[in-house]
mmCIF file with all atom_site columns, C-alpha atoms in Angstrom:
data_model
loop_
_atom_site.group_PDB
_atom_site.id
_atom_site.type_symbol
_atom_site.label_atom_id
_atom_site.label_alt_id
_atom_site.label_comp_id
_atom_site.label_asym_id
_atom_site.label_entity_id
_atom_site.label_seq_id
_atom_site.pdbx_PDB_ins_code
_atom_site.Cartn_x
_atom_site.Cartn_y
_atom_site.Cartn_z
_atom_site.occupancy
_atom_site.B_iso_or_equiv
_atom_site.pdbx_formal_charge
_atom_site.auth_seq_id
_atom_site.auth_comp_id
_atom_site.auth_asym_id
_atom_site.auth_atom_id
_atom_site.pdbx_PDB_model_num
ATOM 1   C CA . UNK A 1 1   ? -48.880 19.025 35.429 1.00 73.00 ? 192 UNK A CA 1
ATOM 2   C CA . UNK A 1 2   ? -50.188 16.986 32.489 1.00 79.00 ? 193 UNK A CA 1
ATOM 3   C CA . UNK A 1 3   ? -52.201 14.811 34.868 1.00 76.00 ? 194 UNK A CA 1
ATOM 4   C CA . UNK A 1 4   ? -53.702 17.915 36.486 1.00 75.00 ? 195 UNK A CA 1
ATOM 5   C CA . UNK A 1 5   ? -54.559 19.309 33.047 1.00 84.00 ? 196 UNK A CA 1
ATOM 6   C CA . UNK A 1 6   ? -56.290 16.120 31.916 1.00 83.00 ? 197 UNK A CA 1
ATOM 7   C CA . UNK A 1 7   ? -58.099 15.764 35.253 1.00 76.00 ? 198 UNK A CA 1
ATOM 8   C CA . UNK A 1 8   ? -59.302 19.351 35.072 1.00 79.00 ? 199 UNK A CA 1
ATOM 9   C CA . UNK A 1 9   ? -60.572 18.975 31.511 1.00 84.00 ? 200 UNK A CA 1
ATOM 10  C CA . UNK A 1 10  ? -62.407 15.756 32.341 1.00 81.00 ? 201 UNK A CA 1
ATOM 11  C CA . UNK A 1 11  ? -63.887 17.303 35.485 1.00 77.00 ? 202 UNK A CA 1
ATOM 12  C CA . UNK A 1 12  ? -65.022 20.406 33.621 1.00 80.00 ? 203 UNK A CA 1
ATOM 13  C CA . UNK A 1 13  ? -66.671 18.475 30.811 1.00 83.00 ? 204 UNK A CA 1
ATOM 14  C CA . UNK A 1 14  ? -68.168 15.985 33.260 1.00 78.00 ? 205 UNK A CA 1
ATOM 15  C CA . UNK A 1 15  ? -70.111 18.708 35.044 1.00 75.00 ? 206 UNK A CA 1
ATOM 16  C CA . UNK A 1 16  ? -70.829 20.864 31.963 1.00 76.00 ? 207 UNK A CA 1
ATOM 17  C CA . UNK A 1 17  ? -72.018 18.392 29.324 1.00 74.00 ? 208 UNK A CA 1
ATOM 18  C CA . UNK A 1 18  ? -75.498 17.547 30.722 1.00 69.00 ? 209 UNK A CA 1
ATOM 19  C CA . UNK A 1 19  ? -77.988 19.849 29.002 1.00 62.00 ? 210 UNK A CA 1
ATOM 20  C CA . UNK A 1 20  ? -80.569 20.658 31.641 1.00 64.00 ? 211 UNK A CA 1
ATOM 21  C CA . UNK A 1 21  ? -82.690 23.713 32.338 1.00 63.00 ? 212 UNK A CA 1
ATOM 22  C CA . UNK A 1 22  ? -79.669 26.060 32.349 1.00 72.00 ? 213 UNK A CA 1
ATOM 23  C CA . UNK A 1 23  ? -78.338 24.733 29.046 1.00 74.00 ? 214 UNK A CA 1
ATOM 24  C CA . UNK A 1 24  ? -81.770 24.892 27.479 1.00 70.00 ? 215 UNK A CA 1
ATOM 25  C CA . UNK A 1 25  ? -82.221 28.482 28.612 1.00 73.00 ? 216 UNK A CA 1
ATOM 26  C CA . UNK A 1 26  ? -78.734 29.376 27.382 1.00 80.00 ? 217 UNK A CA 1
ATOM 27  C CA . UNK A 1 27  ? -79.489 28.142 23.864 1.00 76.00 ? 218 UNK A CA 1
ATOM 28  C CA . UNK A 1 28  ? -82.913 29.780 23.733 1.00 72.00 ? 219 UNK A CA 1
ATOM 29  C CA . UNK A 1 29  ? -81.477 33.035 25.106 1.00 76.00 ? 220 UNK A CA 1
ATOM 30  C CA . UNK A 1 30  ? -78.862 33.132 22.335 1.00 79.00 ? 221 UNK A CA 1
ATOM 31  C CA . UNK A 1 31  ? -81.494 32.408 19.691 1.00 72.00 ? 222 UNK A CA 1
ATOM 32  C CA . UNK A 1 32  ? -83.671 35.251 21.005 1.00 72.00 ? 223 UNK A CA 1
ATOM 33  C CA . UNK A 1 33  ? -80.911 37.832 21.517 1.00 76.00 ? 224 UNK A CA 1
ATOM 34  C CA . UNK A 1 34  ? -77.381 37.751 20.119 1.00 79.00 ? 225 UNK A CA 1
ATOM 35  C CA . UNK A 1 35  ? -74.201 35.689 20.161 1.00 82.00 ? 226 UNK A CA 1
ATOM 36  C CA . UNK A 1 36  ? -72.602 38.268 22.452 1.00 89.00 ? 227 UNK A CA 1
ATOM 37  C CA . UNK A 1 37  ? -75.337 37.870 25.052 1.00 88.00 ? 228 UNK A CA 1
ATOM 38  C CA . UNK A 1 38  ? -75.197 34.092 24.765 1.00 88.00 ? 229 UNK A CA 1
ATOM 39  C CA . UNK A 1 39  ? -71.417 33.972 25.170 1.00 91.00 ? 230 UNK A CA 1
ATOM 40  C CA . UNK A 1 40  ? -71.602 36.216 28.250 1.00 94.00 ? 231 UNK A CA 1
ATOM 41  C CA . UNK A 1 41  ? -74.236 33.945 29.745 1.00 91.00 ? 232 UNK A CA 1
ATOM 42  C CA . UNK A 1 42  ? -72.096 30.891 28.895 1.00 92.00 ? 233 UNK A CA 1
ATOM 43  C CA . UNK A 1 43  ? -69.109 32.451 30.659 1.00 94.00 ? 234 UNK A CA 1
ATOM 44  C CA . UNK A 1 44  ? -71.302 33.028 33.704 1.00 93.00 ? 235 UNK A CA 1
ATOM 45  C CA . UNK A 1 45  ? -71.983 29.294 33.911 1.00 90.00 ? 236 UNK A CA 1
ATOM 46  C CA . UNK A 1 46  ? -68.295 28.484 33.383 1.00 91.00 ? 237 UNK A CA 1
ATOM 47  C CA . UNK A 1 47  ? -67.239 31.015 36.019 1.00 93.00 ? 238 UNK A CA 1
ATOM 48  C CA . UNK A 1 48  ? -69.429 29.304 38.595 1.00 88.00 ? 239 UNK A CA 1
ATOM 49  C CA . UNK A 1 49  ? -67.898 25.930 37.703 1.00 86.00 ? 240 UNK A CA 1
ATOM 50  C CA . UNK A 1 50  ? -64.422 27.446 37.962 1.00 88.00 ? 241 UNK A CA 1
ATOM 51  C CA . UNK A 1 51  ? -65.159 29.004 41.351 1.00 86.00 ? 242 UNK A CA 1
ATOM 52  C CA . UNK A 1 52  ? -66.451 25.700 42.695 1.00 81.00 ? 243 UNK A CA 1
ATOM 53  C CA . UNK A 1 53  ? -63.377 23.915 41.322 1.00 83.00 ? 244 UNK A CA 1
ATOM 54  C CA . UNK A 1 54  ? -61.150 26.502 43.042 1.00 84.00 ? 245 UNK A CA 1
ATOM 55  C CA . UNK A 1 55  ? -63.015 26.174 46.340 1.00 78.00 ? 246 UNK A CA 1
ATOM 56  C CA . UNK A 1 56  ? -62.835 22.389 46.169 1.00 75.00 ? 247 UNK A CA 1
ATOM 57  C CA . UNK A 1 57  ? -59.114 22.415 45.371 1.00 79.00 ? 248 UNK A CA 1
ATOM 58  C CA . UNK A 1 58  ? -58.250 24.896 48.134 1.00 77.00 ? 249 UNK A CA 1
ATOM 59  C CA . UNK A 1 59  ? -60.455 23.277 50.751 1.00 72.00 ? 250 UNK A CA 1
ATOM 60  C CA . UNK A 1 60  ? -59.653 19.788 49.567 1.00 60.00 ? 251 UNK A CA 1
ATOM 61  C CA . UNK A 1 61  ? -55.913 20.307 49.969 1.00 56.00 ? 252 UNK A CA 1
ATOM 62  C CA . UNK A 1 62  ? -56.365 21.591 53.520 1.00 61.00 ? 253 UNK A CA 1
ATOM 63  C CA . UNK A 1 63  ? -58.616 18.667 54.392 1.00 53.00 ? 254 UNK A CA 1
ATOM 64  C CA . UNK A 1 64  ? -56.200 16.237 52.757 1.00 53.00 ? 255 UNK A CA 1
ATOM 65  C CA . UNK A 1 65  ? -53.395 17.414 55.042 1.00 58.00 ? 256 UNK A CA 1
ATOM 66  C CA . UNK A 1 66  ? -55.549 17.344 58.171 1.00 61.00 ? 257 UNK A CA 1
ATOM 67  C CA . UNK A 1 67  ? -57.245 14.027 57.427 1.00 53.00 ? 258 UNK A CA 1
ATOM 68  C CA . UNK A 1 68  ? -54.291 12.195 55.856 1.00 58.00 ? 259 UNK A CA 1
ATOM 69  C CA . UNK A 1 69  ? -54.775 9.040  58.006 1.00 65.00 ? 260 UNK A CA 1
ATOM 70  C CA . UNK A 1 70  ? -58.383 8.750  56.868 1.00 60.00 ? 261 UNK A CA 1
ATOM 71  C CA . UNK A 1 71  ? -57.835 9.483  53.177 1.00 55.00 ? 262 UNK A CA 1
ATOM 72  C CA . UNK A 1 72  ? -57.876 5.791  52.259 1.00 66.00 ? 263 UNK A CA 1
ATOM 73  C CA . UNK A 1 73  ? -61.477 5.203  53.378 1.00 73.00 ? 264 UNK A CA 1
ATOM 74  C CA . UNK A 1 74  ? -62.378 8.764  52.335 1.00 62.00 ? 265 UNK A CA 1
ATOM 75  C CA . UNK A 1 75  ? -61.263 8.054  48.778 1.00 67.00 ? 266 UNK A CA 1
ATOM 76  C CA . UNK A 1 76  ? -63.755 5.195  48.577 1.00 77.00 ? 267 UNK A CA 1
ATOM 77  C CA . UNK A 1 77  ? -66.478 7.451  49.945 1.00 74.00 ? 268 UNK A CA 1
ATOM 78  C CA . UNK A 1 78  ? -65.635 9.918  47.185 1.00 64.00 ? 269 UNK A CA 1
ATOM 79  C CA . UNK A 1 79  ? -65.764 7.132  44.601 1.00 76.00 ? 270 UNK A CA 1
ATOM 80  C CA . UNK A 1 80  ? -69.253 6.235  45.820 1.00 81.00 ? 271 UNK A CA 1
ATOM 81  C CA . UNK A 1 81  ? -70.314 9.899  45.699 1.00 73.00 ? 272 UNK A CA 1
ATOM 82  C CA . UNK A 1 82  ? -69.176 10.221 42.079 1.00 71.00 ? 273 UNK A CA 1
ATOM 83  C CA . UNK A 1 83  ? -70.890 6.968  41.135 1.00 82.00 ? 274 UNK A CA 1
ATOM 84  C CA . UNK A 1 84  ? -74.062 8.135  42.873 1.00 82.00 ? 275 UNK A CA 1
ATOM 85  C CA . UNK A 1 85  ? -74.005 11.437 40.978 1.00 72.00 ? 276 UNK A CA 1
ATOM 86  C CA . UNK A 1 86  ? -73.451 9.574  37.709 1.00 79.00 ? 277 UNK A CA 1
ATOM 87  C CA . UNK A 1 87  ? -76.295 7.149  38.435 1.00 85.00 ? 278 UNK A CA 1
ATOM 88  C CA . UNK A 1 88  ? -78.618 9.943  39.555 1.00 82.00 ? 279 UNK A CA 1
ATOM 89  C CA . UNK A 1 89  ? -77.907 11.982 36.413 1.00 76.00 ? 280 UNK A CA 1
ATOM 90  C CA . UNK A 1 90  ? -78.470 9.008  34.108 1.00 82.00 ? 281 UNK A CA 1
ATOM 91  C CA . UNK A 1 91  ? -81.627 7.881  35.901 1.00 85.00 ? 282 UNK A CA 1
ATOM 92  C CA . UNK A 1 92  ? -83.063 11.394 35.890 1.00 80.00 ? 283 UNK A CA 1
ATOM 93  C CA . UNK A 1 93  ? -82.353 11.769 32.175 1.00 76.00 ? 284 UNK A CA 1
ATOM 94  C CA . UNK A 1 94  ? -83.982 8.429  31.352 1.00 85.00 ? 285 UNK A CA 1
ATOM 95  C CA . UNK A 1 95  ? -87.016 9.271  33.502 1.00 85.00 ? 286 UNK A CA 1
ATOM 96  C CA . UNK A 1 96  ? -87.481 12.635 31.810 1.00 79.00 ? 287 UNK A CA 1
ATOM 97  C CA . UNK A 1 97  ? -86.997 11.102 28.378 1.00 80.00 ? 288 UNK A CA 1
ATOM 98  C CA . UNK A 1 98  ? -89.613 8.428  29.008 1.00 83.00 ? 289 UNK A CA 1
ATOM 99  C CA . UNK A 1 99  ? -91.990 10.953 30.521 1.00 78.00 ? 290 UNK A CA 1
ATOM 100 C CA . UNK A 1 100 ? -91.602 13.258 27.555 1.00 67.00 ? 291 UNK A CA 1
ATOM 101 C CA . UNK A 1 101 ? -91.054 16.279 29.800 1.00 54.00 ? 292 UNK A CA 1
ATOM 102 C CA . UNK A 1 102 ? -89.010 19.199 28.559 1.00 49.00 ? 293 UNK A CA 1
ATOM 103 C CA . UNK A 1 103 ? -88.263 22.263 30.623 1.00 48.00 ? 294 UNK A CA 1
ATOM 104 C CA . UNK A 1 104 ? -89.883 25.389 29.302 1.00 48.00 ? 295 UNK A CA 1
ATOM 105 C CA . UNK A 1 105 ? -89.156 28.854 30.436 1.00 46.00 ? 296 UNK A CA 1
ATOM 106 C CA . UNK A 1 106 ? -91.009 32.100 30.012 1.00 48.00 ? 297 UNK A CA 1
ATOM 107 C CA . UNK A 1 107 ? -89.929 35.313 31.531 1.00 47.00 ? 298 UNK A CA 1
ATOM 108 C CA . UNK A 1 108 ? -89.272 39.025 31.070 1.00 52.00 ? 299 UNK A CA 1
ATOM 109 C CA . UNK A 1 109 ? -87.459 40.658 28.181 1.00 59.00 ? 300 UNK A CA 1
ATOM 110 C CA . UNK A 1 110 ? -84.036 39.186 27.337 1.00 61.00 ? 301 UNK A CA 1
ATOM 111 C CA . UNK A 1 111 ? -81.265 40.617 29.537 1.00 74.00 ? 302 UNK A CA 1
ATOM 112 C CA . UNK A 1 112 ? -78.212 42.583 28.485 1.00 87.00 ? 303 UNK A CA 1
ATOM 113 C CA . UNK A 1 113 ? -74.887 40.711 28.152 1.00 90.00 ? 304 UNK A CA 1
ATOM 114 C CA . UNK A 1 114 ? -73.789 41.836 31.625 1.00 93.00 ? 305 UNK A CA 1
ATOM 115 C CA . UNK A 1 115 ? -77.076 40.844 33.223 1.00 91.00 ? 306 UNK A CA 1
ATOM 116 C CA . UNK A 1 116 ? -77.032 37.542 31.366 1.00 89.00 ? 307 UNK A CA 1
ATOM 117 C CA . UNK A 1 117 ? -73.582 36.792 32.781 1.00 94.00 ? 308 UNK A CA 1
ATOM 118 C CA . UNK A 1 118 ? -74.613 37.617 36.349 1.00 92.00 ? 309 UNK A CA 1
ATOM 119 C CA . UNK A 1 119 ? -77.915 35.759 36.078 1.00 85.00 ? 310 UNK A CA 1
ATOM 120 C CA . UNK A 1 120 ? -76.369 32.520 34.809 1.00 86.00 ? 311 UNK A CA 1
ATOM 121 C CA . UNK A 1 121 ? -73.537 32.838 37.328 1.00 89.00 ? 312 UNK A CA 1
ATOM 122 C CA . UNK A 1 122 ? -76.030 33.094 40.180 1.00 85.00 ? 313 UNK A CA 1
ATOM 123 C CA . UNK A 1 123 ? -78.244 30.281 38.927 1.00 79.00 ? 314 UNK A CA 1
ATOM 124 C CA . UNK A 1 124 ? -75.288 27.911 38.545 1.00 78.00 ? 315 UNK A CA 1
ATOM 125 C CA . UNK A 1 125 ? -73.848 28.809 41.951 1.00 79.00 ? 316 UNK A CA 1
ATOM 126 C CA . UNK A 1 126 ? -77.112 27.650 43.510 1.00 71.00 ? 317 UNK A CA 1
ATOM 127 C CA . UNK A 1 127 ? -76.564 24.107 42.219 1.00 65.00 ? 318 UNK A CA 1
ATOM 128 C CA . UNK A 1 128 ? -75.228 22.040 45.170 1.00 60.00 ? 319 UNK A CA 1
ATOM 129 C CA . UNK A 1 129 ? -74.342 19.078 42.933 1.00 67.00 ? 320 UNK A CA 1
ATOM 130 C CA . UNK A 1 130 ? -71.505 21.119 41.420 1.00 69.00 ? 321 UNK A CA 1
ATOM 131 C CA . UNK A 1 131 ? -69.604 21.699 44.647 1.00 67.00 ? 322 UNK A CA 1
ATOM 132 C CA . UNK A 1 132 ? -70.256 18.101 45.778 1.00 71.00 ? 323 UNK A CA 1
ATOM 133 C CA . UNK A 1 133 ? -68.917 16.846 42.450 1.00 75.00 ? 324 UNK A CA 1
ATOM 134 C CA . UNK A 1 134 ? -65.702 18.874 42.511 1.00 74.00 ? 325 UNK A CA 1
ATOM 135 C CA . UNK A 1 135 ? -65.014 18.292 46.203 1.00 70.00 ? 326 UNK A CA 1
ATOM 136 C CA . UNK A 1 136 ? -65.463 14.536 45.858 1.00 73.00 ? 327 UNK A CA 1
ATOM 137 C CA . UNK A 1 137 ? -63.253 14.481 42.782 1.00 72.00 ? 328 UNK A CA 1
ATOM 138 C CA . UNK A 1 138 ? -60.447 16.540 44.317 1.00 68.00 ? 329 UNK A CA 1
ATOM 139 C CA . UNK A 1 139 ? -60.406 14.742 47.671 1.00 65.00 ? 330 UNK A CA 1
ATOM 140 C CA . UNK A 1 140 ? -60.584 11.313 46.124 1.00 64.00 ? 331 UNK A CA 1
ATOM 141 C CA . UNK A 1 141 ? -57.829 11.986 43.601 1.00 60.00 ? 332 UNK A CA 1
ATOM 142 C CA . UNK A 1 142 ? -55.187 13.337 45.939 1.00 55.00 ? 333 UNK A CA 1
ATOM 143 C CA . UNK A 1 143 ? -54.113 9.957  47.224 1.00 52.00 ? 334 UNK A CA 1
ATOM 144 C CA . UNK A 1 144 ? -52.871 11.262 50.546 1.00 45.00 ? 335 UNK A CA 1
ATOM 145 C CA . UNK A 1 145 ? -50.912 14.269 49.299 1.00 49.00 ? 336 UNK A CA 1
ATOM 146 C CA . UNK A 1 146 ? -51.766 17.906 48.888 1.00 53.00 ? 337 UNK A CA 1
ATOM 147 C CA . UNK A 1 147 ? -51.469 19.154 45.318 1.00 58.00 ? 338 UNK A CA 1
ATOM 148 C CA . UNK A 1 148 ? -48.970 21.917 44.627 1.00 71.00 ? 339 UNK A CA 1
ATOM 149 C CA . UNK A 1 149 ? -49.951 25.428 43.669 1.00 76.00 ? 340 UNK A CA 1
ATOM 150 C CA . UNK A 1 150 ? -49.097 24.843 40.008 1.00 82.00 ? 341 UNK A CA 1
ATOM 151 C CA . UNK A 1 151 ? -51.170 21.656 39.858 1.00 80.00 ? 342 UNK A CA 1
ATOM 152 C CA . UNK A 1 152 ? -54.087 23.391 41.549 1.00 79.00 ? 343 UNK A CA 1
ATOM 153 C CA . UNK A 1 153 ? -53.918 26.303 39.122 1.00 86.00 ? 344 UNK A CA 1
ATOM 154 C CA . UNK A 1 154 ? -53.735 24.003 36.100 1.00 88.00 ? 345 UNK A CA 1
ATOM 155 C CA . UNK A 1 155 ? -56.666 21.905 37.363 1.00 84.00 ? 346 UNK A CA 1
ATOM 156 C CA . UNK A 1 156 ? -58.924 24.898 38.032 1.00 87.00 ? 347 UNK A CA 1
ATOM 157 C CA . UNK A 1 157 ? -57.989 26.609 34.755 1.00 91.00 ? 348 UNK A CA 1
ATOM 158 C CA . UNK A 1 158 ? -58.603 23.425 32.776 1.00 90.00 ? 349 UNK A CA 1
ATOM 159 C CA . UNK A 1 159 ? -61.949 22.834 34.479 1.00 88.00 ? 350 UNK A CA 1
ATOM 160 C CA . UNK A 1 160 ? -63.010 26.403 33.691 1.00 91.00 ? 351 UNK A CA 1
ATOM 161 C CA . UNK A 1 161 ? -61.805 26.133 30.089 1.00 93.00 ? 352 UNK A CA 1
ATOM 162 C CA . UNK A 1 162 ? -63.650 22.854 29.541 1.00 91.00 ? 353 UNK A CA 1
ATOM 163 C CA . UNK A 1 163 ? -66.874 24.218 30.978 1.00 89.00 ? 354 UNK A CA 1
ATOM 164 C CA . UNK A 1 164 ? -66.518 27.485 29.041 1.00 92.00 ? 355 UNK A CA 1
ATOM 165 C CA . UNK A 1 165 ? -65.846 25.713 25.727 1.00 92.00 ? 356 UNK A CA 1
ATOM 166 C CA . UNK A 1 166 ? -68.972 23.565 26.087 1.00 89.00 ? 357 UNK A CA 1
ATOM 167 C CA . UNK A 1 167 ? -71.226 26.410 27.204 1.00 89.00 ? 358 UNK A CA 1
ATOM 168 C CA . UNK A 1 168 ? -69.960 28.674 24.406 1.00 89.00 ? 359 UNK A CA 1
ATOM 169 C CA . UNK A 1 169 ? -70.578 25.826 21.965 1.00 87.00 ? 360 UNK A CA 1
ATOM 170 C CA . UNK A 1 170 ? -74.176 25.673 23.157 1.00 83.00 ? 361 UNK A CA 1
ATOM 171 C CA . UNK A 1 171 ? -74.557 29.424 22.825 1.00 84.00 ? 362 UNK A CA 1
ATOM 172 C CA . UNK A 1 172 ? -72.832 29.614 19.445 1.00 80.00 ? 363 UNK A CA 1
ATOM 173 C CA . UNK A 1 173 ? -74.920 26.812 18.002 1.00 72.00 ? 364 UNK A CA 1
ATOM 174 C CA . UNK A 1 174 ? -78.061 28.887 18.392 1.00 58.00 ? 365 UNK A CA 1
ATOM 175 C CA . UNK A 1 175 ? -81.433 27.464 17.484 1.00 48.00 ? 366 UNK A CA 1
ATOM 176 C CA . UNK A 1 176 ? -80.097 24.671 15.235 1.00 59.00 ? 367 UNK A CA 1
ATOM 177 C CA . UNK A 1 177 ? -77.797 23.197 17.863 1.00 58.00 ? 368 UNK A CA 1
ATOM 178 C CA . UNK A 1 178 ? -80.437 23.851 20.468 1.00 54.00 ? 369 UNK A CA 1
ATOM 179 C CA . UNK A 1 179 ? -82.951 21.635 18.721 1.00 57.00 ? 370 UNK A CA 1
ATOM 180 C CA . UNK A 1 180 ? -80.376 18.847 18.576 1.00 63.00 ? 371 UNK A CA 1
ATOM 181 C CA . UNK A 1 181 ? -79.134 19.016 22.160 1.00 61.00 ? 372 UNK A CA 1
ATOM 182 C CA . UNK A 1 182 ? -82.084 20.335 24.145 1.00 59.00 ? 373 UNK A CA 1
ATOM 183 C CA . UNK A 1 183 ? -84.684 18.030 22.646 1.00 66.00 ? 374 UNK A CA 1
ATOM 184 C CA . UNK A 1 184 ? -85.661 14.846 24.441 1.00 72.00 ? 375 UNK A CA 1
ATOM 185 C CA . UNK A 1 185 ? -83.098 12.642 22.733 1.00 76.00 ? 376 UNK A CA 1
ATOM 186 C CA . UNK A 1 186 ? -80.265 15.185 22.851 1.00 72.00 ? 377 UNK A CA 1
ATOM 187 C CA . UNK A 1 187 ? -80.677 15.763 26.573 1.00 70.00 ? 378 UNK A CA 1
ATOM 188 C CA . UNK A 1 188 ? -80.730 12.030 27.184 1.00 77.00 ? 379 UNK A CA 1
ATOM 189 C CA . UNK A 1 189 ? -77.520 11.466 25.211 1.00 76.00 ? 380 UNK A CA 1
ATOM 190 C CA . UNK A 1 190 ? -75.589 14.341 26.812 1.00 69.00 ? 381 UNK A CA 1
ATOM 191 C CA . UNK A 1 191 ? -76.627 13.263 30.307 1.00 71.00 ? 382 UNK A CA 1
ATOM 192 C CA . UNK A 1 192 ? -75.552 9.674  29.641 1.00 79.00 ? 383 UNK A CA 1
ATOM 193 C CA . UNK A 1 193 ? -72.209 10.848 28.233 1.00 75.00 ? 384 UNK A CA 1
ATOM 194 C CA . UNK A 1 194 ? -71.594 12.977 31.323 1.00 66.00 ? 385 UNK A CA 1
ATOM 195 C CA . UNK A 1 195 ? -72.534 10.073 33.595 1.00 78.00 ? 386 UNK A CA 1
ATOM 196 C CA . UNK A 1 196 ? -70.044 7.944  31.694 1.00 80.00 ? 387 UNK A CA 1
ATOM 197 C CA . UNK A 1 197 ? -67.311 10.530 32.274 1.00 71.00 ? 388 UNK A CA 1
ATOM 198 C CA . UNK A 1 198 ? -68.096 10.616 36.005 1.00 71.00 ? 389 UNK A CA 1
ATOM 199 C CA . UNK A 1 199 ? -68.048 6.823  36.166 1.00 81.00 ? 390 UNK A CA 1
ATOM 200 C CA . UNK A 1 200 ? -64.679 6.727  34.401 1.00 78.00 ? 391 UNK A CA 1
ATOM 201 C CA . UNK A 1 201 ? -63.270 9.265  36.862 1.00 69.00 ? 392 UNK A CA 1
ATOM 202 C CA . UNK A 1 202 ? -64.540 7.177  39.776 1.00 74.00 ? 393 UNK A CA 1
ATOM 203 C CA . UNK A 1 203 ? -62.995 4.028  38.292 1.00 80.00 ? 394 UNK A CA 1
ATOM 204 C CA . UNK A 1 204 ? -59.665 5.779  37.785 1.00 72.00 ? 395 UNK A CA 1
ATOM 205 C CA . UNK A 1 205 ? -59.788 7.007  41.367 1.00 67.00 ? 396 UNK A CA 1
ATOM 206 C CA . UNK A 1 206 ? -60.585 3.514  42.669 1.00 75.00 ? 397 UNK A CA 1
ATOM 207 C CA . UNK A 1 207 ? -57.593 1.864  40.991 1.00 75.00 ? 398 UNK A CA 1
ATOM 208 C CA . UNK A 1 208 ? -55.123 4.656  41.754 1.00 65.00 ? 399 UNK A CA 1
ATOM 209 C CA . UNK A 1 209 ? -52.348 3.673  44.191 1.00 61.00 ? 400 UNK A CA 1
ATOM 210 C CA . UNK A 1 210 ? -52.903 4.826  47.752 1.00 56.00 ? 401 UNK A CA 1
#
């Protein structure tokens, strides 16, 4: 259970820490509206991460049972997927930093807390990298066995809690934290930290006993 908790926390922070367009919008939304609206929007992002973690755990366990003979090679494929995501995230962050490009967003009047939650939930659900990340992590970490219901629940809950804590931190920081984390340097640092977490997860998966 402890292993599932730690894995879930690392997975949640690994996918949540990069401050991209969604994180930038979340901070600016909170600065323009209220903490309540920002927290609701943050929970929308975390809910999407939690749903993808749940889908990956449920589907991953079924696939692990059906494809048990192939899980050895599959684990290495998953390691490569995680490393590719880490490399892609780091390279993209460095390219944007060097190019001096920051995402800007203009739109209609700020939404209500409920609309903010639904909007950020929908936007995050459209990100295919999230489901690829969680599926690769779950499949590669199972080592030929299907996780129990308790382990699955702990993993998904921890992933949601990690994502929620980071998103709420972004929202609660408001404009001051936003300038630190959504500026060119802040976005570079958070992306590199997240890539490091993904790389560490891939390394742990690679050395785990079959």
